[in-house]
mmCIF file of C-alpha atoms and ligand atoms in Angstrom:
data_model
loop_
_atom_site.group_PDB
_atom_site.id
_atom_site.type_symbol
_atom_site.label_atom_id
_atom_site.label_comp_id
_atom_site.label_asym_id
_atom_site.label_seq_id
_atom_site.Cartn_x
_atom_site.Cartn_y
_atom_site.Cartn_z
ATOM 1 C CA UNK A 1 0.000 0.000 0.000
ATOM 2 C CA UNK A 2 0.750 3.411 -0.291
ATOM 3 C CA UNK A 3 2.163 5.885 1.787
ATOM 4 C CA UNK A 4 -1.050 6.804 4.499
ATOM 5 C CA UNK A 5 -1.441 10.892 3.746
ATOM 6 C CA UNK A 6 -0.902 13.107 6.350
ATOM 7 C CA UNK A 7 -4.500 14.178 7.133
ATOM 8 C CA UNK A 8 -4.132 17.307 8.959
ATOM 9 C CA UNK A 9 -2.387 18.398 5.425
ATOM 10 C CA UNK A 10 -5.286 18.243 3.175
ATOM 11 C CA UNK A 11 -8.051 21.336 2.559
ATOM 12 C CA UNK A 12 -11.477 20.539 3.826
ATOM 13 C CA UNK A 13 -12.907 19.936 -0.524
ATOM 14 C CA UNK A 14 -9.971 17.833 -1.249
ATOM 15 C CA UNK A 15 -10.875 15.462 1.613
ATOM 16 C CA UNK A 16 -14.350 15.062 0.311
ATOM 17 C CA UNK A 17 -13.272 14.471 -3.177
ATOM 18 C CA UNK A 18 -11.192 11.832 -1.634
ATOM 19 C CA UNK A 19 -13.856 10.186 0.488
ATOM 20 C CA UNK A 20 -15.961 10.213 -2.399
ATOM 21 C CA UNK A 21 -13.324 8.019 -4.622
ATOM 22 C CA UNK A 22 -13.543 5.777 -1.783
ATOM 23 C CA UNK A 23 -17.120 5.191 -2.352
ATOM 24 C CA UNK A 24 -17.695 7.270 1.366
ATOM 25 C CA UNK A 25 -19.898 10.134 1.620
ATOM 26 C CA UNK A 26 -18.240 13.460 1.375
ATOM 27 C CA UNK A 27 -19.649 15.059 3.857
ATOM 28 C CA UNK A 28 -17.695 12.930 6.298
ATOM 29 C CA UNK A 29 -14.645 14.830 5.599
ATOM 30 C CA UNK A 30 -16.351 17.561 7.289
ATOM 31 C CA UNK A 31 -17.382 15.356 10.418
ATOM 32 C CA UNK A 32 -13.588 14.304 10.485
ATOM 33 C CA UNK A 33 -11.947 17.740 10.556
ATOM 34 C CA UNK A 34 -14.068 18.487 13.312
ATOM 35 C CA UNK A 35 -12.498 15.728 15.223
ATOM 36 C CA UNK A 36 -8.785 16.424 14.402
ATOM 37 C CA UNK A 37 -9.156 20.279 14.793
ATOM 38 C CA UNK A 38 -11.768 21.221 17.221
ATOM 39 C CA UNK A 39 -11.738 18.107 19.666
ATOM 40 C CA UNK A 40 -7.946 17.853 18.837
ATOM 41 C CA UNK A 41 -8.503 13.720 18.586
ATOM 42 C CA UNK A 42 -5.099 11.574 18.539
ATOM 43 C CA UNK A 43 -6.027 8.760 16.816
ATOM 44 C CA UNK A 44 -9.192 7.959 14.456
ATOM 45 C CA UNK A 45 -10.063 5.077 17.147
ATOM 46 C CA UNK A 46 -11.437 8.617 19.088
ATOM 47 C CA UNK A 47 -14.086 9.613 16.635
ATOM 48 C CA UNK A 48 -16.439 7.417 18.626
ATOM 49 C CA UNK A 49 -19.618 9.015 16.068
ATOM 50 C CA UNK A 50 -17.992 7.303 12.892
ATOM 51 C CA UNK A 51 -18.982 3.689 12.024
ATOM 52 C CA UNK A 52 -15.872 1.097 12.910
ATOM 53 C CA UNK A 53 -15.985 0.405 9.249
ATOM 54 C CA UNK A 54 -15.101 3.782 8.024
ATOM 55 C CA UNK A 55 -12.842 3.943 10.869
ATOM 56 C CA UNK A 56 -10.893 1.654 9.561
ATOM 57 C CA UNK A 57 -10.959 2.894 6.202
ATOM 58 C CA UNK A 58 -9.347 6.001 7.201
ATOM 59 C CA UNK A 59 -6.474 4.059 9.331
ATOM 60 C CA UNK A 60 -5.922 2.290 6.343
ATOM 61 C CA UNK A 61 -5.264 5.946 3.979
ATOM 62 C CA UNK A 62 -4.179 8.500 6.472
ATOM 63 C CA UNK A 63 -1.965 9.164 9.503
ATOM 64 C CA UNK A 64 -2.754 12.141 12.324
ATOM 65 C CA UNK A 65 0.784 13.552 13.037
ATOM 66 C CA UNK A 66 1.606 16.129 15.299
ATOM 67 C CA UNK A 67 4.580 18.351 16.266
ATOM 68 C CA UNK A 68 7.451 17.479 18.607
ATOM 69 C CA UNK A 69 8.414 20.145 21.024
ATOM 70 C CA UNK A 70 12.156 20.448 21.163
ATOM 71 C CA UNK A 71 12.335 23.133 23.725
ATOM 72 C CA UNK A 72 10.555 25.790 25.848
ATOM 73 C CA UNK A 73 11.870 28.746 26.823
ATOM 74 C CA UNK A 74 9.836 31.063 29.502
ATOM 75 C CA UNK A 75 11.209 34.494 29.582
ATOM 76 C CA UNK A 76 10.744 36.398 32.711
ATOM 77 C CA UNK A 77 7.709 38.999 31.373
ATOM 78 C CA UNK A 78 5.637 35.507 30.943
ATOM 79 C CA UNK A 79 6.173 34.885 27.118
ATOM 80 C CA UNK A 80 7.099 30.974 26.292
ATOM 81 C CA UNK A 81 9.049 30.233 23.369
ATOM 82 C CA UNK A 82 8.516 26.421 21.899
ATOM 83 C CA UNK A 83 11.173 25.002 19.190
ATOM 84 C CA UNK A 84 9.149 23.053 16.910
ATOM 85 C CA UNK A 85 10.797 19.693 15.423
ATOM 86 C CA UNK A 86 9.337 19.052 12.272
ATOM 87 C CA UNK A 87 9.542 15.169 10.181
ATOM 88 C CA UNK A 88 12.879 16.523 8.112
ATOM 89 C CA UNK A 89 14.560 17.310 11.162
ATOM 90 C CA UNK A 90 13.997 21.124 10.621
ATOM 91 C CA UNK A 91 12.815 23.637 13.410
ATOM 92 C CA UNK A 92 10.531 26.403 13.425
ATOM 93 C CA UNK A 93 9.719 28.634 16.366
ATOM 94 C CA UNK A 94 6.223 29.912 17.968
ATOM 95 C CA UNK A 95 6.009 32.381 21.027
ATOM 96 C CA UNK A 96 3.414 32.528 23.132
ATOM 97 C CA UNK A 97 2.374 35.940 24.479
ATOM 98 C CA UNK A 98 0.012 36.257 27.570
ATOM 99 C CA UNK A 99 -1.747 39.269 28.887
ATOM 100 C CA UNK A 100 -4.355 40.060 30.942
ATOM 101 C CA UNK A 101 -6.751 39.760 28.311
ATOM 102 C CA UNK A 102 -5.166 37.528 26.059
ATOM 103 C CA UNK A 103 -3.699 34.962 25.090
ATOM 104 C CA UNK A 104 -1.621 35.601 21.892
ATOM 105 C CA UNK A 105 0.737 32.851 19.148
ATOM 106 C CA UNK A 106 3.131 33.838 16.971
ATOM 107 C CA UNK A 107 3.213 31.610 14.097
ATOM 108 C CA UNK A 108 5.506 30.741 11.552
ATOM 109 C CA UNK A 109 4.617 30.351 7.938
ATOM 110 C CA UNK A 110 8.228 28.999 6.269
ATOM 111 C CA UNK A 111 12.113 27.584 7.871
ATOM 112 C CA UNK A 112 13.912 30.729 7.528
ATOM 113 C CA UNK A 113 12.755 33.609 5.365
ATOM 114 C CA UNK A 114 13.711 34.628 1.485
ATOM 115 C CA UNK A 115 13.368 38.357 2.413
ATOM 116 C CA UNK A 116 16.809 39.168 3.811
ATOM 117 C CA UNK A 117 15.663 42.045 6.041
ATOM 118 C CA UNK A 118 18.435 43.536 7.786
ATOM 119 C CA UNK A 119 17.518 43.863 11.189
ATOM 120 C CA UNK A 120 15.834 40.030 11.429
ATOM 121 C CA UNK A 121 17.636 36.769 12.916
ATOM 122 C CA UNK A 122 15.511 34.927 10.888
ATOM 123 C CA UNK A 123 16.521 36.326 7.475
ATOM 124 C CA UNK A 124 20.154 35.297 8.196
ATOM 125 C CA UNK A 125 18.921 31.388 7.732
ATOM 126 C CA UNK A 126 17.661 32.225 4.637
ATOM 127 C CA UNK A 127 14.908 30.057 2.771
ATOM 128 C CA UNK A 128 14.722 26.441 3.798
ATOM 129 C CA UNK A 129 11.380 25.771 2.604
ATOM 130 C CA UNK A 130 8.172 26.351 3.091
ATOM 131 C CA UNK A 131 5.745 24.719 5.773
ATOM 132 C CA UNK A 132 2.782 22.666 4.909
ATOM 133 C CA UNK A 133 -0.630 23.512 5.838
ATOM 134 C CA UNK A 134 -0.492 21.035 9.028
ATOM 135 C CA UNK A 135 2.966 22.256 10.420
ATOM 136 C CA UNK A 136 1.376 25.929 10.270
ATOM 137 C CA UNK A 137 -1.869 24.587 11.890
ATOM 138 C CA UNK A 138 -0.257 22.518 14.235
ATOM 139 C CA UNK A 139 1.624 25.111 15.758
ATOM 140 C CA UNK A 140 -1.872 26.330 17.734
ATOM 141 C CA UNK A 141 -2.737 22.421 18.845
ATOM 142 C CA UNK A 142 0.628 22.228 20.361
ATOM 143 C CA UNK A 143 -0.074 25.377 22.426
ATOM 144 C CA UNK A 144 -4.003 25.177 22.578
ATOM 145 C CA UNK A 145 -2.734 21.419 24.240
ATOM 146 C CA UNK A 146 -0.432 23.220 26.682
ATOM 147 C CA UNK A 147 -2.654 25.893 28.036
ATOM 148 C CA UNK A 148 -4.707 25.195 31.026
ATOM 149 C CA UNK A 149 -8.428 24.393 29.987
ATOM 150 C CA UNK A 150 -9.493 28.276 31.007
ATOM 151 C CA UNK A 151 -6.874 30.116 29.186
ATOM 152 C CA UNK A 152 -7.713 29.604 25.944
ATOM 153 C CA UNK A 153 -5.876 31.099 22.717
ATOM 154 C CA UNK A 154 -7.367 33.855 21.594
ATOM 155 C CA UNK A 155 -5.222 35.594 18.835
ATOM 156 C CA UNK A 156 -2.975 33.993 16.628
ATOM 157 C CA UNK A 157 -0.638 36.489 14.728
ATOM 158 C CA UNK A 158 1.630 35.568 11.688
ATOM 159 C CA UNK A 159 4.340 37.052 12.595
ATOM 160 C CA UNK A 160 7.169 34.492 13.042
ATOM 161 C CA UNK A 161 9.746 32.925 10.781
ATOM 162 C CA UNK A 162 9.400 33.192 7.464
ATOM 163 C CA UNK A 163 7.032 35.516 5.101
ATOM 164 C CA UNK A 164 3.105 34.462 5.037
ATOM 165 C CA UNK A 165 2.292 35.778 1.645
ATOM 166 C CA UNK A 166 5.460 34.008 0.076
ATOM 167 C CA UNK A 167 3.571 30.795 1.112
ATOM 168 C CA UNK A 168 0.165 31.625 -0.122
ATOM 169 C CA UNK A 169 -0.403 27.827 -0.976
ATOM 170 C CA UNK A 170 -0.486 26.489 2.475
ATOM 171 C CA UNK A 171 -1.149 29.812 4.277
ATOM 172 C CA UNK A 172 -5.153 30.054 2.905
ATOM 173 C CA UNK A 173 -6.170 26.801 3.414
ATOM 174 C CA UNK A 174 -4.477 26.908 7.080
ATOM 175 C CA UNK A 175 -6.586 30.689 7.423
ATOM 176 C CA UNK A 176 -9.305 28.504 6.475
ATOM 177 C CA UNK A 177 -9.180 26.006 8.849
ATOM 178 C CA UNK A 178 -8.358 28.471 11.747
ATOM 179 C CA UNK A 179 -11.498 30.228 10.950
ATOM 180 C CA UNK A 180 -13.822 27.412 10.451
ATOM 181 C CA UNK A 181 -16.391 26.974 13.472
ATOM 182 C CA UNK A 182 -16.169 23.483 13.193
ATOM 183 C CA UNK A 183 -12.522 23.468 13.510
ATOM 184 C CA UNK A 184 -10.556 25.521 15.735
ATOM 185 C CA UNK A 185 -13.434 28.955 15.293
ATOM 186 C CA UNK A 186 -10.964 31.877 15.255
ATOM 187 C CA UNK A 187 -12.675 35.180 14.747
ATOM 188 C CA UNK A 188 -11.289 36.780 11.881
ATOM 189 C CA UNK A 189 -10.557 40.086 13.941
ATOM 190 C CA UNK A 190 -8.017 38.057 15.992
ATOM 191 C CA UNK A 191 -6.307 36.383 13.768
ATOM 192 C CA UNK A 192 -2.906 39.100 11.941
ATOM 193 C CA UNK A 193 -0.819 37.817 8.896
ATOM 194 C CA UNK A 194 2.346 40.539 8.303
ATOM 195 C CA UNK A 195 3.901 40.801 5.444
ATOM 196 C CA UNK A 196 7.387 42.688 4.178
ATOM 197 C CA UNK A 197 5.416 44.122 1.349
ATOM 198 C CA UNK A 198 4.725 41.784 -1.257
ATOM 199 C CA UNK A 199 2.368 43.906 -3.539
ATOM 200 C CA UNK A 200 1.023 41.400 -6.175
ATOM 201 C CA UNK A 201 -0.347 39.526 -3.262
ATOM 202 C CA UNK A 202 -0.900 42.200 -0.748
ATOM 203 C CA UNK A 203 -3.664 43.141 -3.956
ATOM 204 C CA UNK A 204 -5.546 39.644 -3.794
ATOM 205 C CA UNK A 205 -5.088 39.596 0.076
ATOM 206 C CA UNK A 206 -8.849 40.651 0.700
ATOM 207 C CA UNK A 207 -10.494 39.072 -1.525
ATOM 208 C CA UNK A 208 -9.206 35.407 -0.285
ATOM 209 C CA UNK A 209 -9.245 35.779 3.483
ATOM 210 C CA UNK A 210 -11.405 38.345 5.408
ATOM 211 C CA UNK A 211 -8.745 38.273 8.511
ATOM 212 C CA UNK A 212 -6.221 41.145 8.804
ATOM 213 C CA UNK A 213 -3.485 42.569 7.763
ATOM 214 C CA UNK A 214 -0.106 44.237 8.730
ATOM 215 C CA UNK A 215 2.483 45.674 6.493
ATOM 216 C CA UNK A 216 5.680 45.988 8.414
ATOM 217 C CA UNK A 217 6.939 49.354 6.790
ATOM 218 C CA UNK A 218 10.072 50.215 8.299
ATOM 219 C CA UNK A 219 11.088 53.401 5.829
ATOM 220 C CA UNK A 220 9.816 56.182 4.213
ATOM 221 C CA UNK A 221 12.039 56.536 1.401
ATOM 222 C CA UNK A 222 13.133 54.195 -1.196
ATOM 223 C CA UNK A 223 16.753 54.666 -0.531
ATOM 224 C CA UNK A 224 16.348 53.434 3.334
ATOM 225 C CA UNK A 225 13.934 50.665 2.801
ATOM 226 C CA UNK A 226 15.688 49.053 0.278
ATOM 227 C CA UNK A 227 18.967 48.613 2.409
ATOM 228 C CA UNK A 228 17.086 47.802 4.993
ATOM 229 C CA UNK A 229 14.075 45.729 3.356
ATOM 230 C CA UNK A 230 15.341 44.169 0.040
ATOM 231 C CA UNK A 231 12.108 43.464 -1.233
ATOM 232 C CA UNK A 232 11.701 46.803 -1.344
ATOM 233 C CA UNK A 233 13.948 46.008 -4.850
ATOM 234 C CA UNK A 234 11.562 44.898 -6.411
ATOM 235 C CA UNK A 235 8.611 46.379 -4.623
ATOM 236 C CA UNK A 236 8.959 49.931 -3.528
ATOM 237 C CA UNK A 237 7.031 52.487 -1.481
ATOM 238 C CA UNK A 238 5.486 53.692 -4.523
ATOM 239 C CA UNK A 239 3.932 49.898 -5.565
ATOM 240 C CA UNK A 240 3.577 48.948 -1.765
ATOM 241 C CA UNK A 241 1.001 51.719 -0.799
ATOM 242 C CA UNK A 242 -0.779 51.247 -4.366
ATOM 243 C CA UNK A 243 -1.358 47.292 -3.255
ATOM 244 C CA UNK A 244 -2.913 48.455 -0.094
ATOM 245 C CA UNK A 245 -5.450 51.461 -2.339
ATOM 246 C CA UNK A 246 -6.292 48.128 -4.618
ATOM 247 C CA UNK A 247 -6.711 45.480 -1.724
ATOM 248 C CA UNK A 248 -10.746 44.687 -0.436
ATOM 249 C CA UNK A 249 -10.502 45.943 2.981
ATOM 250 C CA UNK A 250 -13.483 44.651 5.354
ATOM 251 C CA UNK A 251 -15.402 46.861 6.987
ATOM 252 C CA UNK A 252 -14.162 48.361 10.157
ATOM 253 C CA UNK A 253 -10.883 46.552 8.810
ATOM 254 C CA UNK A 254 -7.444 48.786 9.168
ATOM 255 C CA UNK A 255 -4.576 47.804 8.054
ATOM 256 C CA UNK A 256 -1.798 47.918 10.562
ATOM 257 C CA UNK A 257 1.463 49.141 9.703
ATOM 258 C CA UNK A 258 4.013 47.877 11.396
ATOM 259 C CA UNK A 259 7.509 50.555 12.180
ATOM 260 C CA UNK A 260 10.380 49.099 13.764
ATOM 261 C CA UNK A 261 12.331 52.143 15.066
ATOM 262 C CA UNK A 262 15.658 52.292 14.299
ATOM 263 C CA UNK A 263 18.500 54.562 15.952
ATOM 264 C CA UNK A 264 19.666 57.362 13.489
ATOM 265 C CA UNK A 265 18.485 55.211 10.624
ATOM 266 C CA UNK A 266 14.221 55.170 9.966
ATOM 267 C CA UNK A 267 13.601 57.848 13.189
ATOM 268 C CA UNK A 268 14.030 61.391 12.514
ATOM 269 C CA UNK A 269 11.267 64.181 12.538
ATOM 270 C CA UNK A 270 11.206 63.944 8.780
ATOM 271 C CA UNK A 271 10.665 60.571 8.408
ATOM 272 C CA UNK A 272 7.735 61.306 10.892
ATOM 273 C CA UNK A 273 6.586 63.539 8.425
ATOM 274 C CA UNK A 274 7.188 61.545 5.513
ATOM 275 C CA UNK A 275 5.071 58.839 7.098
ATOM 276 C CA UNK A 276 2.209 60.792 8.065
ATOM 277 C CA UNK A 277 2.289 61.898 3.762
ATOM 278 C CA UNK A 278 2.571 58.149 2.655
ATOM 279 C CA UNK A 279 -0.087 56.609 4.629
ATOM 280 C CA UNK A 280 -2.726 59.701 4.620
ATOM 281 C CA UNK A 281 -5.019 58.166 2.251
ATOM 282 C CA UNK A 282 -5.257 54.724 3.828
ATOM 283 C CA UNK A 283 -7.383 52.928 6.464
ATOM 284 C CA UNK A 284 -4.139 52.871 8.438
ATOM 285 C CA UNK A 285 -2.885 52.022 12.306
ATOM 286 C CA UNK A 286 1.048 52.046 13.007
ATOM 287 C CA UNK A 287 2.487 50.161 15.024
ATOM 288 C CA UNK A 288 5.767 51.495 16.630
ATOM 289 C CA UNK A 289 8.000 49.297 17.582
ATOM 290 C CA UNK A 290 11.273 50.020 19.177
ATOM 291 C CA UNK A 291 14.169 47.565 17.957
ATOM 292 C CA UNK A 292 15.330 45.069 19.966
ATOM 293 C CA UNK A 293 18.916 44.837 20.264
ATOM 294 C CA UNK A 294 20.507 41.422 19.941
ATOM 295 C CA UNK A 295 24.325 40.532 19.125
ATOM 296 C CA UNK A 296 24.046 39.143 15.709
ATOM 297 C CA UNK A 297 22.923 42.724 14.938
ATOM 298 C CA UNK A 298 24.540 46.211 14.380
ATOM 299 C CA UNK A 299 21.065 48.471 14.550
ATOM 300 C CA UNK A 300 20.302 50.071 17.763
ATOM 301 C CA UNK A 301 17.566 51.320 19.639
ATOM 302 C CA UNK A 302 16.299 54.487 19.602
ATOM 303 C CA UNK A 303 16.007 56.876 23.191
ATOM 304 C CA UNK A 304 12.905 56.790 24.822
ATOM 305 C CA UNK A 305 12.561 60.416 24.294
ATOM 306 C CA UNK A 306 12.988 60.344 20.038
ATOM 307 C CA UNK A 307 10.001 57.310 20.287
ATOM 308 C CA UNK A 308 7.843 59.467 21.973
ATOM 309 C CA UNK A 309 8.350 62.522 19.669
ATOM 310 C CA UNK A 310 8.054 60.262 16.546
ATOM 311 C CA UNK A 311 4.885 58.972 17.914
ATOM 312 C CA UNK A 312 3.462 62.274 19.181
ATOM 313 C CA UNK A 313 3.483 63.625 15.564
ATOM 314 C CA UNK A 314 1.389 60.680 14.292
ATOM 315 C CA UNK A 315 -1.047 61.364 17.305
ATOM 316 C CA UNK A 316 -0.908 65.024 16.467
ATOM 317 C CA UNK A 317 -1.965 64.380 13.091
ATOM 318 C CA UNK A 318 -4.841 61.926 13.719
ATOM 319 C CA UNK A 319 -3.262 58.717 13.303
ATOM 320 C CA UNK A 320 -4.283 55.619 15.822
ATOM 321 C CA UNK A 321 -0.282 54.782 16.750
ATOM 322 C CA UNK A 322 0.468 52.700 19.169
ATOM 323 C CA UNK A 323 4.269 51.723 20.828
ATOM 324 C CA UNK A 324 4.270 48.234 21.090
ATOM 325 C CA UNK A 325 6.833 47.159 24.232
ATOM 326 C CA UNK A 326 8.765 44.175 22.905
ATOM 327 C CA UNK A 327 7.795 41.207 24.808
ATOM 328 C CA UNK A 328 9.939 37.712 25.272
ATOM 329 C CA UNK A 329 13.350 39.751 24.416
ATOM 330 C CA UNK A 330 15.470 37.802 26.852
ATOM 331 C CA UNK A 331 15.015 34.353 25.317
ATOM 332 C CA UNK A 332 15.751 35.883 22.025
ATOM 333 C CA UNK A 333 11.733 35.709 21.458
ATOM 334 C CA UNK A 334 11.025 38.942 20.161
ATOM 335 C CA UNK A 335 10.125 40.579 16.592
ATOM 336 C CA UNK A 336 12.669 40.168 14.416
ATOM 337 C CA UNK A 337 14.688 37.124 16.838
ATOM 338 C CA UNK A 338 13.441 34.102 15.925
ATOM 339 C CA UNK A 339 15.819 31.822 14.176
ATOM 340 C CA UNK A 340 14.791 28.131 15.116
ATOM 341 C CA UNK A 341 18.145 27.430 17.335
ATOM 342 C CA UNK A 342 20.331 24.612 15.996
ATOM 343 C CA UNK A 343 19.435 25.846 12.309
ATOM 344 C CA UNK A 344 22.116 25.849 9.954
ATOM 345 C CA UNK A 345 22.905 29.048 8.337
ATOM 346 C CA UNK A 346 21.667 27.842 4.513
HETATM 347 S S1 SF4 B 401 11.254 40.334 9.196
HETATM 348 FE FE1 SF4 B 401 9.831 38.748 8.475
HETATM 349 S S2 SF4 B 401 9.905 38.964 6.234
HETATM 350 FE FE2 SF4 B 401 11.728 40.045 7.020
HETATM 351 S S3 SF4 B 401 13.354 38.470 6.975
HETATM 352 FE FE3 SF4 B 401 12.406 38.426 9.029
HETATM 353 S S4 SF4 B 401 10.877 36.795 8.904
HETATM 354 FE FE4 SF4 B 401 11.394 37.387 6.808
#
């Protein structure tokens, strides 16, 4: 016989096809998701509402495979960092961030990253390869497992290794399944994929997922951005903020963009100013975010005082901005700092 198929790995319509083949009815896929995803169900032996016969069947085809945690690190402001070991021996990273009123993952979407920004660990791996749609997924059932039954997840933000929209193929169909009430129910207003600014896709964005979206920005001239954002290369400022005019925004829906601050390099008055004239005729929110010094890095953070300023002007001139503190820093677990320890440098 065949290989059995990874289950978890297969879109909600392609499973039905597949039952159907079988001579089963396709509605069953749905019944069967609902088991792996939403009562999280080890083995098919659990589905106790599905006939032995069938049961069998789907021992026979497919395999339910989950994640091996390497490695948890708790950093002392309460965020937990898991390493991820994944069936080729690769690693991938997902922080957990807990607040008061809630409970927030940091997913990754590839091993390593293609986009070579400047002040990210991750980008220094380079591209491995992309994850499937179950090691993306599988990232929340390894934490949903961990938490205490009360303390449920309730935002799930695609910010980790790698670049979301550079893995559209796996990253809609795992959307999907995050959002699907029989699965694990997400509301779309908690769930964040970031991107470094890939226009073509940043265009289609809203028309094949209704969560939301953040652009991390980082410059306000083409000159900056591109040393420090490569993609910028290919697409600049210009293309960028023409994406987000193009892209179906959902009501109520801002996007967020995201500004990692940047001693003496992205933080002066005029780039303030600058800012305030790129994003003026967008749904926007910025999100200001201090850089996080780490060794393997020459940028460096600005004062408190120049973050302040920086911000006040985007207050002053009606923009919702925000300075995210940087949470999990210690254990390297940060924005920017995740680079799957033991990786190889590719
Ligand atoms: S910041 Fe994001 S997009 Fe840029 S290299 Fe790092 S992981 Fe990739």
């Amino acid at each position: 016989m065949a290989d059995k198929k990874n289950i978890k790995n297969i879109p909600l319509d392609d499973l039905a096809a597949q039952f159907k083949e079988m001579g089963l009815e396709g509605y069953r896929a749905r019944q069967v998701q609902k088991w792996l995803f939403q009562k999280d169900a080890a083995g098919f032996d659990e589905m106790t509402n599905i006939s032995k016969k069938f049961r069998e069947i789907l021992e026979q085809h497919y395999e339910i495979k989950r994640l091996t945690v390497l490695d948890k690190q708790c950093s002392v402001d309460g965020t937990i960092k898991y390493l991820l070991g994944l069936d080729d021996h690769e690693k991938i990273e997902a922080v957990l961030i807990p607040s008061e009123k809630r409970n927030t993952l940091c997913v990754s979407t590839q091993v390593g990253c293609a986009m070579g920004c400047a002040f990210c660990l991750t980008a220094q791996l380079g591209l491995k390869r992309n994850l499937n749609i179950h090691e993306i997924i599988e990232q929340v059932g390894v934490v949903r497992r961990e938490l205490p039954e009360r303390q449920a997840l309730s935002n799930i933000v695609f910010m980790g290794m790698g670049e979301p929209l550079h893995n559209t193929k796996n990253l809609y169909p795992a959307l999907a399944i995050l959002l699907d009430p029989d699965c694990y129910n997400f509301s779309r207003q908690h769930i964040t994929v970031s991107t470094a600014g890939l226009a073509p896709e940043i265009e289609k964005f809203g028309d094949l997922t209704p969560v939301k979206l953040a652009i991390s920005l980082n410059a306000t001239t083409d000159a900056v951005r591109d040393r420090i954002m490569p993609i910028n290369k290919k697409y600049n400022l210009n293309s960028l903020i023409t994406a987000c005019h193009r892209m179906t925004l959902p009501k109520r829906n801002r996007i967020t963009f995201e500004y990692v601050l940047l001693d003496g390099i992205n933080d002066t008055m005029d780039d303030a100013k600058r800012l305030v004239k790129i994003l003026a005729t967008l749904k926007a929110k910025i999100n200001l975010l201090p850089f996080n010094e780490h060794p393997r890095c020459a940028f460096k953070r600005p004062s408190e005082e120049r973050v302040r300023e920086f911000q006040k002007y985007l207050l002053d001139h009606g923009f919702v901005a925000v300075v995210r503190q940087s949470r999990g820093s210690d254990i390297l677990g940060a924005c920017g700092q995740l680079a799957g320890r033991g990786q190889s440098k590719k």
